[in-house]
């Protein structure tokens, strides 16, 4: 959607200001060690309770009085989190350290994006420890909006894991020591710890050789949501829908039962679409029937799941999800094309396969028919609801739930594409009575939001093995403040949430729900440890160095989490602002093509874009290279090789760093 139009729509939906956020409420059950906001530090097992029925043995326990409030005084509705047994595996850890700014954090020697290996230093002042083993987890720290200390995992936390956050030896920018608050100091210095939770935490610190002395500023623990909590609803949607088609085992790579009901027709390229004539041999539009689990008419925007007493979505009537397919002139009965599911960008639509100038080139070069359906929940038709959520995150479940509904639509479109009785039976995809596509094979290609959401879709996908995730990342709570696109959406968000110290907390809370519908919640299962009744997958990540819209640093987090290897040399000498670019990602082995997951950086060069900043802000230098990888012939060649039957990652850069050289505007 054009940015100017998006601004107009969003600003028209600005919430009317009433009053600023309320003060920390007395008796609300806030954490006693950080009085900046009730839920700080966050995430925090202070805000959980025991529940032996869950995967972690705990459950989130938020109350309305604890939640951030918007300008109208409305707290985020805690009922959205009911039944969740932990926090996000990509959690941004938040707390306020009075007297600590970015210069002080550097003076303290905290690990940062400039050198992620520094998390292992003996005197590292910011630590996250595995509660069970007391081993350090790779993280980085920074000071963000509202002066909050933000700690990010460099690799997602383990599902169901428990972690201890440690802050010690912190200094102001002048070098003076920052002392612990009086309440924590009393607990820390007590000879006998009567708090059972903190008695265990201090034992973990002792095992990790962290001294319990006056250098210890603060420590607390948190629990990460279990695999079951993160995936149970989406797995239910997928398994029920595919079982109704006659395929009860989605993990065996065998397409069974009937194809989804679909329609298919040739799309007329007239009116504004006349300019796209000649791009493809044929453009097709259709619908696929999808079970609806939302409470909105025809599964439209603004709906949330209808949940039964066990918190599982109940199925309603079917709805028709629309899709668009583009057919290159290389697709013939003699040379049938491969079928690729395509994922569109931020708040866009299926029309991207028609309108993007690189798609005709890739379709011909790869001999591929690409089909796309809207990312329900974050498509152009969802913009009014997204704006409403930005003004009141009590409605965040309407995005998270519809994203899962959208993934189901994409999976069923994929089944219609791969099934021998699916799209290939249409005369529109036949020549002389023979199909011009290859039923039985499917791949995935997506860019930007399609690279982010595509990671989630791939974790659940029964019908394809390989996915290309273009300009990808994960964890919208981290991605948004580092994106130039946030300039638009923040114009709605900031007037609604006026307390600058609570804004990062609002995004972190939203991420707990977002995880059920984007890659962050399932990254641990995309390329290894597959989900129940799900085959394994491999992914190819194409990153635009210096991307203005999707920060490359979260692509690295995704790569570490999925276990990808990296193309080397990563970049030309002197290009990276990091001492160890893409630290912790092993190189692709030299020699034969690589058969596993991979990440490849495409650099458009210093004359186009400068290195991205290391702090929590977007890159604004030079031109935005966001579109360049997909528009570079060598990158398309690499994509085509990976998305072929038996595909591998080939070196398309001649043993050198890969350069972004677009051949189309």
XYZ file of C-alpha atoms in Angstrom:
665
model
C 0.000 0.000 0.000
C 1.475 3.427 -0.860
C 2.900 5.074 2.256
C 0.979 8.348 1.728
C -2.327 6.475 1.630
C -1.365 4.447 4.689
C -0.612 7.654 6.599
C -3.983 9.113 5.648
C -5.877 6.007 6.749
C -3.987 5.667 10.002
C -4.157 9.322 10.994
C -7.879 9.374 10.327
C -8.188 6.715 12.998
C -6.139 8.472 15.672
C -7.658 7.971 19.132
C -8.891 11.073 20.888
C -6.575 11.944 23.752
C -8.103 12.068 27.204
C -5.382 11.867 29.821
C -1.943 10.382 30.251
C -1.301 6.936 31.642
C -2.270 6.494 35.253
C 0.344 6.237 37.977
C 1.505 2.895 39.327
C -1.589 1.622 41.167
C -1.328 0.736 44.835
C -2.099 -2.866 45.714
C -2.088 -4.027 42.101
C 0.532 -6.699 42.674
C 3.351 -4.840 40.931
C 6.952 -5.971 41.135
C 8.566 -4.225 44.078
C 11.979 -3.648 42.504
C 11.182 -1.317 39.571
C 8.617 1.409 40.177
C 8.748 2.792 36.617
C 5.756 0.715 35.495
C 3.816 -2.017 37.213
C 4.956 -4.853 34.927
C 8.636 -3.937 35.045
C 10.989 -5.748 35.096
C 9.577 -7.709 32.166
C 9.222 -10.601 31.406
C 8.933 -11.710 34.975
C 7.651 -14.778 36.800
C 6.219 -12.393 39.376
C 3.338 -12.178 36.895
C 2.779 -15.932 36.598
C 1.228 -18.509 38.868
C 1.479 -22.267 39.253
C -0.698 -24.379 36.961
C 0.248 -28.028 36.612
C -2.006 -28.467 33.570
C 0.279 -26.420 31.311
C 3.467 -27.297 29.479
C 5.625 -25.196 31.814
C 3.709 -25.733 35.037
C 2.925 -22.017 35.128
C 0.438 -19.628 33.517
C 0.523 -15.881 32.892
C -1.399 -14.013 35.571
C -1.930 -10.409 34.511
C -4.555 -8.160 36.082
C -6.161 -5.115 34.515
C -4.742 -2.815 37.198
C -1.209 -3.869 36.224
C -1.518 -3.261 32.501
C -0.383 -0.196 30.526
C -3.213 2.243 29.784
C -3.816 4.265 26.666
C -4.642 7.975 26.529
C -8.301 7.179 27.189
C -7.349 5.372 30.384
C -8.172 1.926 28.977
C -5.848 -0.833 30.232
C -4.729 -3.563 27.868
C -7.208 -6.397 28.358
C -5.392 -9.192 30.238
C -7.939 -11.814 29.166
C -6.133 -12.062 25.803
C -3.283 -13.819 27.621
C -5.486 -16.343 29.416
C -4.013 -19.845 29.388
C -0.599 -18.851 28.014
C 2.071 -20.640 29.996
C 4.996 -18.271 29.556
C 6.500 -15.346 27.727
C 7.825 -14.930 24.191
C 10.877 -16.974 23.112
C 12.120 -13.727 21.564
C 11.329 -11.640 24.641
C 12.818 -8.180 24.892
C 13.851 -7.967 28.536
C 12.999 -4.561 29.991
C 13.766 -2.628 33.146
C 14.661 0.905 34.160
C 18.095 1.515 35.664
C 18.094 5.088 36.911
C 21.273 6.879 35.932
C 22.069 4.481 33.086
C 22.146 5.813 29.540
C 23.781 4.522 26.353
C 27.142 6.031 27.298
C 26.948 4.503 30.755
C 26.089 1.107 29.326
C 29.193 1.287 27.134
C 31.256 2.418 30.136
C 29.933 -0.600 32.030
C 31.264 -2.915 29.304
C 27.898 -4.487 28.470
C 27.551 -6.742 25.454
C 26.220 -4.898 22.424
C 25.556 -5.531 18.754
C 29.068 -4.299 17.985
C 30.532 -7.502 19.472
C 28.061 -10.185 20.497
C 30.839 -12.484 21.671
C 31.298 -10.142 24.656
C 28.421 -11.887 26.447
C 30.997 -14.501 27.509
C 33.372 -12.045 29.215
C 34.015 -12.931 32.835
C 32.878 -9.560 34.174
C 30.003 -9.020 31.738
C 27.522 -6.759 33.562
C 24.413 -7.997 31.733
C 23.740 -11.729 31.821
C 20.882 -14.091 31.067
C 21.379 -17.528 32.594
C 19.612 -20.792 31.889
C 17.994 -21.505 35.251
C 18.539 -25.252 34.932
C 22.204 -25.239 33.878
C 23.349 -21.738 34.939
C 24.932 -21.356 31.494
C 24.901 -17.989 29.786
C 22.561 -17.303 26.881
C 23.800 -15.077 24.031
C 22.189 -11.641 24.330
C 22.879 -7.987 23.645
C 21.897 -4.902 25.624
C 20.987 -1.333 24.701
C 19.141 1.654 26.132
C 15.951 2.338 24.205
C 12.840 4.494 24.320
C 11.944 5.858 27.719
C 15.477 5.194 28.948
C 14.675 1.519 29.503
C 17.445 -1.038 29.462
C 16.559 -3.517 26.720
C 18.130 -6.973 26.529
C 17.575 -9.059 23.402
C 18.347 -12.729 22.743
C 20.863 -13.202 19.921
C 19.235 -16.609 19.466
C 15.679 -17.215 20.582
C 15.191 -18.661 24.025
C 14.178 -22.318 24.232
C 10.478 -23.128 24.356
C 9.491 -23.836 27.941
C 12.856 -22.693 29.286
C 13.384 -20.710 32.474
C 15.957 -17.950 32.652
C 17.544 -15.654 35.210
C 18.428 -12.056 34.327
C 21.474 -10.597 36.088
C 22.510 -6.935 36.206
C 25.749 -6.149 38.008
C 28.576 -3.648 37.983
C 26.589 -0.987 36.144
C 28.072 2.494 35.859
C 27.005 5.963 34.857
C 28.722 7.638 31.943
C 31.099 9.356 34.392
C 32.188 5.955 35.684
C 30.429 6.116 39.049
C 28.766 2.936 40.303
C 24.983 2.605 40.112
C 23.761 1.158 43.390
C 20.856 -1.246 43.794
C 17.553 0.058 45.098
C 16.972 -0.277 48.820
C 14.347 -3.026 48.499
C 16.498 -5.290 46.376
C 19.607 -4.518 48.432
C 17.835 -5.764 51.579
C 16.895 -9.018 49.848
C 20.350 -9.437 48.314
C 22.188 -8.809 51.576
C 19.938 -10.903 53.840
C 21.726 -13.776 55.554
C 18.646 -15.930 55.193
C 16.454 -15.588 52.106
C 12.867 -16.380 53.040
C 11.566 -15.830 49.502
C 11.560 -19.322 47.932
C 11.745 -17.943 44.404
C 14.761 -15.773 45.155
C 16.455 -18.483 47.169
C 16.498 -20.550 43.968
C 17.622 -17.586 41.853
C 20.560 -16.901 44.170
C 21.584 -20.560 43.961
C 21.684 -20.250 40.162
C 23.865 -17.152 40.503
C 26.232 -19.017 42.792
C 26.486 -21.871 40.289
C 27.275 -19.324 37.571
C 29.959 -17.744 39.790
C 28.067 -14.464 40.066
C 28.882 -12.828 43.381
C 26.015 -11.783 45.642
C 27.646 -8.565 46.773
C 26.984 -4.852 46.434
C 27.848 -4.948 42.708
C 24.645 -6.934 42.080
C 22.061 -4.379 40.966
C 19.077 -6.647 40.229
C 18.151 -10.186 39.289
C 14.874 -11.948 38.482
C 13.569 -14.931 36.526
C 11.051 -15.631 33.782
C 9.544 -18.598 31.957
C 9.275 -18.962 28.182
C 6.044 -20.320 26.735
C 6.011 -24.007 25.856
C 5.800 -25.361 22.323
C 2.255 -26.456 23.087
C 1.182 -22.999 24.244
C 2.730 -21.324 21.198
C 1.453 -23.738 18.542
C -1.588 -25.630 19.836
C -4.199 -23.388 18.222
C -2.592 -23.219 14.785
C -1.896 -26.948 14.762
C -5.554 -27.523 15.596
C -6.661 -25.356 12.672
C -4.337 -27.132 10.262
C -4.977 -30.666 11.454
C -8.763 -30.320 11.551
C -8.941 -28.715 8.101
C -6.648 -31.276 6.465
C -8.375 -34.193 8.190
C -11.656 -32.970 6.708
C -9.997 -33.201 3.287
C -9.154 -36.823 4.054
C -5.509 -36.343 5.060
C -5.178 -37.034 8.800
C -1.353 -37.337 8.748
C 0.243 -34.091 7.608
C 3.742 -35.184 8.538
C 4.263 -38.028 6.066
C 4.747 -35.888 2.923
C 1.989 -37.881 1.223
C -0.859 -35.871 -0.306
C -4.028 -37.806 0.523
C -7.761 -37.173 0.333
C -9.417 -34.596 -1.880
C -8.236 -31.195 -3.006
C -9.733 -28.097 -1.388
C -12.703 -26.664 -3.251
C -11.533 -23.850 -5.492
C -12.529 -21.576 -8.352
C -10.203 -20.336 -11.082
C -10.724 -17.811 -13.858
C -8.632 -15.642 -16.128
C -8.181 -12.118 -14.800
C -8.872 -9.276 -17.192
C -6.035 -6.758 -17.271
C -7.974 -3.608 -18.005
C -8.359 -0.207 -16.385
C -5.417 0.482 -14.066
C -4.192 -3.078 -14.629
C -3.734 -2.564 -18.367
C -0.135 -1.497 -17.744
C 0.673 -5.043 -16.622
C -0.311 -6.610 -19.941
C 2.548 -8.553 -21.469
C 4.235 -9.340 -18.169
C 2.873 -12.884 -18.091
C 1.336 -15.352 -20.492
C -1.707 -15.477 -18.244
C -2.946 -14.006 -14.958
C -5.478 -16.051 -13.017
C -7.695 -15.232 -10.070
C -9.638 -17.581 -7.878
C -10.874 -18.590 -4.464
C -10.246 -21.501 -2.145
C -12.689 -22.637 0.539
C -11.290 -22.355 4.053
C -12.908 -23.248 7.392
C -13.448 -20.090 9.453
C -12.568 -20.026 13.156
C -13.125 -16.304 13.773
C -16.209 -14.607 15.195
C -16.369 -12.004 12.393
C -18.638 -12.371 9.331
C -16.837 -14.259 6.534
C -13.697 -14.263 8.700
C -13.254 -10.537 8.059
C -10.915 -8.074 9.812
C -11.459 -7.444 13.503
C -12.517 -10.969 14.379
C -11.021 -13.134 17.113
C -11.157 -16.870 17.659
C -14.302 -18.520 18.967
C -12.742 -20.508 21.807
C -14.164 -23.547 23.546
C -13.760 -24.273 27.246
C -10.254 -25.662 26.606
C -9.132 -22.504 24.824
C -9.170 -24.195 21.401
C -10.782 -22.445 18.397
C -14.169 -23.765 17.281
C -14.829 -24.121 13.566
C -17.638 -22.163 11.948
C -18.742 -21.902 8.341
C -16.322 -21.918 5.424
C -15.321 -18.723 3.674
C -13.662 -18.136 0.324
C -10.106 -16.832 0.424
C -9.136 -15.126 -2.797
C -5.850 -15.705 -4.597
C -3.965 -14.586 -7.690
C -1.639 -16.654 -9.901
C 0.802 -15.513 -12.590
C 1.836 -17.859 -15.413
C 5.029 -17.240 -17.449
C 5.277 -18.096 -21.139
C 7.890 -20.740 -20.262
C 5.168 -22.929 -18.722
C 4.118 -25.450 -21.369
C 3.018 -29.062 -21.446
C 6.526 -29.950 -22.632
C 8.206 -27.833 -19.934
C 5.763 -27.762 -17.010
C 6.413 -25.060 -14.432
C 7.035 -25.563 -10.758
C 4.375 -24.179 -8.393
C 5.435 -21.599 -5.799
C 3.361 -20.089 -3.021
C 4.174 -16.385 -2.695
C 4.013 -14.185 0.418
C 3.434 -10.440 0.048
C 4.869 -7.501 1.991
C 3.710 -5.345 4.881
C -0.041 -4.686 4.864
C -0.140 -5.506 1.152
C -2.152 -7.975 -0.886
C -1.975 -10.877 -3.297
C -1.649 -8.336 -6.128
C 2.065 -8.112 -5.383
C 2.676 -11.086 -7.686
C 1.222 -8.992 -10.500
C 2.593 -5.559 -9.657
C 6.159 -6.227 -8.472
C 8.563 -5.758 -11.408
C 10.896 -8.595 -10.383
C 8.209 -11.299 -10.420
C 7.942 -11.611 -14.248
C 11.717 -12.065 -14.473
C 11.857 -14.647 -11.696
C 8.812 -16.525 -13.023
C 10.462 -16.930 -16.442
C 13.973 -17.659 -15.123
C 12.714 -20.283 -12.675
C 9.853 -21.449 -14.925
C 7.489 -21.001 -12.018
C 3.803 -20.265 -11.547
C 3.444 -18.122 -8.427
C 0.182 -17.894 -6.485
C -0.538 -15.556 -3.582
C -3.339 -15.048 -1.100
C -3.619 -12.152 1.383
C -1.858 -12.462 4.733
C -5.110 -12.166 6.655
C -4.533 -10.140 9.799
C -1.832 -7.999 8.200
C -3.111 -7.313 4.687
C -4.322 -4.093 3.086
C -7.887 -4.855 4.153
C -6.681 -5.091 7.769
C -5.253 -1.556 7.914
C -8.255 0.015 9.720
C -8.191 -2.734 12.337
C -4.403 -2.465 12.697
C -4.789 1.270 13.322
C -7.430 0.529 15.929
C -5.073 -1.895 17.671
C -2.275 0.693 17.694
C -4.630 2.893 19.700
C -5.811 0.119 22.029
C -3.820 -3.095 22.366
C -6.782 -4.740 24.072
C -7.629 -5.754 20.500
C -4.248 -7.349 19.727
C -5.848 -10.789 19.622
C -7.742 -9.720 16.480
C -4.408 -9.465 14.663
C -2.819 -12.573 16.173
C -5.878 -14.774 15.622
C -6.528 -13.607 12.066
C -2.867 -14.184 11.202
C -3.369 -17.834 12.102
C -6.554 -17.918 10.053
C -4.533 -16.447 7.175
C -1.888 -19.129 7.513
C -4.585 -21.765 7.219
C -5.785 -20.119 3.999
C -2.233 -20.160 2.621
C -1.752 -23.819 3.571
C -4.985 -24.791 1.832
C -4.051 -22.801 -1.261
C -0.762 -24.697 -1.221
C -2.648 -27.996 -1.019
C -4.786 -26.968 -4.018
C -1.585 -26.151 -5.904
C 0.210 -29.425 -5.168
C -2.782 -31.803 -5.377
C -3.175 -33.806 -8.597
C -6.893 -32.924 -8.534
C -6.256 -29.275 -7.707
C -5.363 -26.279 -9.856
C -3.549 -28.444 -12.405
C -6.909 -29.859 -13.537
C -8.110 -26.456 -14.742
C -8.033 -25.909 -18.522
C -6.428 -22.564 -17.716
C -3.323 -24.450 -16.573
C -3.346 -26.989 -19.374
C -2.156 -27.180 -22.965
C -3.696 -29.718 -25.316
C -5.257 -31.419 -22.310
C -1.968 -31.746 -20.441
C -0.970 -29.683 -17.378
C 1.595 -26.934 -17.800
C 2.469 -27.150 -14.089
C 4.047 -29.872 -11.985
C 1.495 -31.194 -9.503
C 3.254 -32.878 -6.623
C 5.841 -30.132 -6.084
C 5.510 -26.908 -4.114
C 7.901 -24.276 -2.788
C 7.551 -20.960 -0.981
C 8.919 -17.520 -1.849
C 8.129 -14.420 0.198
C 9.575 -10.990 0.829
C 9.522 -8.528 3.726
C 6.359 -9.420 5.664
C 6.286 -12.464 3.402
C 9.758 -13.315 4.702
C 8.669 -12.810 8.315
C 5.309 -14.554 8.091
C 6.775 -17.085 5.680
C 8.947 -18.418 8.473
C 5.861 -19.121 10.556
C 4.006 -20.672 7.626
C 6.968 -22.906 6.847
C 7.032 -24.298 10.383
C 3.472 -25.608 9.832
C 3.672 -26.443 6.114
C 2.977 -30.080 5.157
C 3.367 -29.633 1.395
C 6.728 -27.983 0.770
C 10.267 -28.562 2.005
C 12.069 -25.397 0.908
C 11.255 -21.737 1.471
C 13.045 -18.575 0.423
C 12.563 -15.843 2.997
C 13.469 -12.547 1.347
C 14.576 -9.554 3.459
C 13.348 -11.448 6.521
C 13.409 -11.111 10.254
C 11.156 -11.973 13.148
C 9.761 -10.452 16.315
C 7.697 -7.403 15.385
C 8.257 -5.937 18.844
C 11.922 -5.487 17.892
C 11.480 -4.978 14.144
C 9.057 -2.056 14.311
C 11.166 0.523 16.184
C 14.081 -0.296 13.857
C 12.011 0.236 10.690
C 11.347 3.443 8.746
C 7.810 2.111 8.360
C 7.348 2.752 12.084
C 7.451 6.475 11.296
C 3.892 6.071 10.003
C 2.474 3.703 12.597
C 4.058 5.531 15.534
C 1.901 8.538 14.647
C -1.025 6.498 15.930
C 0.762 4.548 18.657
C 2.560 7.374 20.474
C -0.452 9.659 21.035
C -2.346 6.625 22.306
C 0.406 5.464 24.681
C 1.896 8.668 26.039
C 4.084 7.173 28.775
C 7.399 6.733 26.949
C 8.601 4.189 29.496
C 5.568 1.998 28.831
C 5.792 1.986 25.027
C 8.464 -0.752 24.811
C 6.443 -2.708 27.366
C 3.305 -2.465 25.214
C 5.202 -3.876 22.219
C 6.713 -6.639 24.364
C 3.255 -7.600 25.616
C 1.921 -7.572 22.060
C 4.726 -9.906 21.010
C 3.518 -12.551 23.455
C 0.328 -12.734 21.355
C 2.008 -12.083 17.988
C 4.150 -15.189 18.511
C 1.211 -17.411 17.639
C 1.068 -15.850 14.178
C 4.629 -14.943 13.164
C 8.038 -16.593 12.895
C 9.246 -15.600 16.360
C 6.933 -18.097 18.036
C 8.009 -21.098 15.957
C 11.570 -20.300 14.873
C 12.863 -23.131 17.056
C 10.928 -25.534 14.808
C 11.320 -24.158 11.277
C 14.392 -26.140 10.223
C 14.915 -28.548 13.124
C 12.803 -30.217 15.797
C 9.705 -30.067 13.561
C 6.283 -29.569 15.072
C 3.939 -32.489 15.638
C 2.828 -34.186 12.386
C 4.980 -31.788 10.382
C 7.866 -32.593 8.026
C 11.241 -30.882 8.354
C 12.153 -27.864 6.222
C 15.110 -25.841 4.999
C 15.094 -22.084 4.435
C 17.218 -19.654 2.436
C 17.383 -16.153 3.926
C 18.214 -13.295 1.551
C 19.212 -10.188 3.511
C 19.646 -6.654 2.169
C 22.641 -5.141 3.948
C 21.564 -1.842 5.504
C 17.850 -2.506 4.939
C 15.763 0.496 6.026
C 12.558 -1.494 6.602
C 13.555 -4.859 8.112
C 16.673 -4.738 10.261
C 19.356 -7.221 9.284
C 20.121 -7.900 12.943
C 16.843 -9.773 13.403
C 17.586 -11.789 10.257
C 20.757 -12.898 12.037
C 18.715 -13.871 15.109
C 16.449 -15.919 12.848
C 19.459 -17.564 11.187
C 21.025 -18.526 14.521
C 17.734 -19.904 15.778
C 17.052 -22.088 12.731
C 20.680 -23.255 12.562
C 21.469 -21.706 9.178
C 24.955 -21.404 7.673
C 26.196 -18.155 6.129
C 27.728 -17.384 2.743
C 31.304 -16.135 3.078
C 32.787 -13.679 2.643
C 29.726 -12.116 4.236
C 30.530 -8.559 3.132
C 33.387 -6.616 1.638
C 36.042 -5.568 4.145
C 35.065 -2.546 6.211
C 31.354 -2.621 5.419
C 29.979 -4.038 8.644
C 29.640 -1.877 11.767
C 30.114 -5.050 13.824
C 33.523 -6.292 14.908
C 32.398 -9.821 14.104
C 29.696 -9.609 11.407
C 26.850 -12.084 11.929
C 28.634 -13.539 14.946
C 27.766 -17.130 15.821
C 26.560 -18.201 12.371
C 28.931 -20.812 10.885
C 30.077 -20.549 7.286
C 28.634 -22.657 4.486
C 31.171 -25.442 3.841
C 33.356 -24.848 0.812
C 32.964 -27.050 -2.228
C 29.711 -28.740 -3.187
C 26.348 -26.925 -3.022
C 24.912 -26.718 0.490
C 21.836 -28.799 1.244
C 20.801 -27.119 4.484
C 19.458 -23.750 5.557
C 21.475 -20.658 4.718
C 21.648 -16.890 5.044
C 23.148 -14.710 2.311
C 23.842 -10.979 2.534
C 23.357 -8.847 -0.586
C 25.201 -5.532 -0.407
C 24.300 -2.765 -2.849
C 27.533 -0.951 -1.989
C 28.639 2.194 -0.147
C 27.535 4.424 -2.999
C 23.950 3.236 -2.363
C 23.568 2.596 1.364
C 25.600 3.055 4.511
C 25.987 0.541 7.354
C 23.005 0.306 9.708
C 23.215 1.881 13.168
C 23.876 -0.415 16.098
C 21.244 1.236 18.288
C 17.444 0.764 18.352
C 16.659 2.971 15.357
C 16.187 2.524 11.598
C 18.916 2.868 9.018
C 18.231 6.085 7.101
C 21.482 6.391 5.171
C 21.452 6.573 1.378
C 18.867 4.603 -0.559
C 16.755 1.807 0.879
C 18.076 -1.520 -0.534
C 15.005 -3.420 0.692
C 13.944 -4.437 -2.839
C 17.427 -5.107 -4.201
C 18.051 -8.810 -3.460
C 14.960 -10.031 -5.315
C 15.787 -7.676 -8.213
C 19.370 -8.950 -8.557
C 19.890 -11.646 -11.250
C 22.394 -13.642 -9.160
C 20.000 -13.703 -6.204
C 17.140 -14.894 -8.409
C 19.422 -17.595 -9.806
C 20.210 -18.758 -6.279
C 16.519 -18.718 -5.344
C 15.585 -20.761 -8.404
C 18.205 -23.405 -7.607
C 17.002 -23.682 -4.015
C 13.311 -23.869 -4.950
C 13.804 -26.688 -7.464
C 13.036 -30.332 -6.646
C 16.025 -31.509 -4.608
C 17.189 -27.891 -4.450
C 20.406 -26.720 -2.814
C 22.131 -23.445 -2.004
C 24.568 -22.682 -4.830
C 27.259 -20.011 -4.763
C 25.891 -17.411 -7.148
C 28.599 -14.891 -6.258
C 31.758 -16.604 -7.535
C 33.328 -17.059 -4.125
C 33.084 -13.335 -3.343
C 30.740 -11.272 -1.205
C 27.326 -11.050 -2.847
C 26.473 -7.709 -4.427
C 23.013 -6.266 -4.871
C 22.790 -5.213 -8.514
C 19.134 -4.705 -9.465
C 18.286 -5.104 -13.145
C 14.772 -3.741 -12.770
C 13.402 -0.683 -10.961
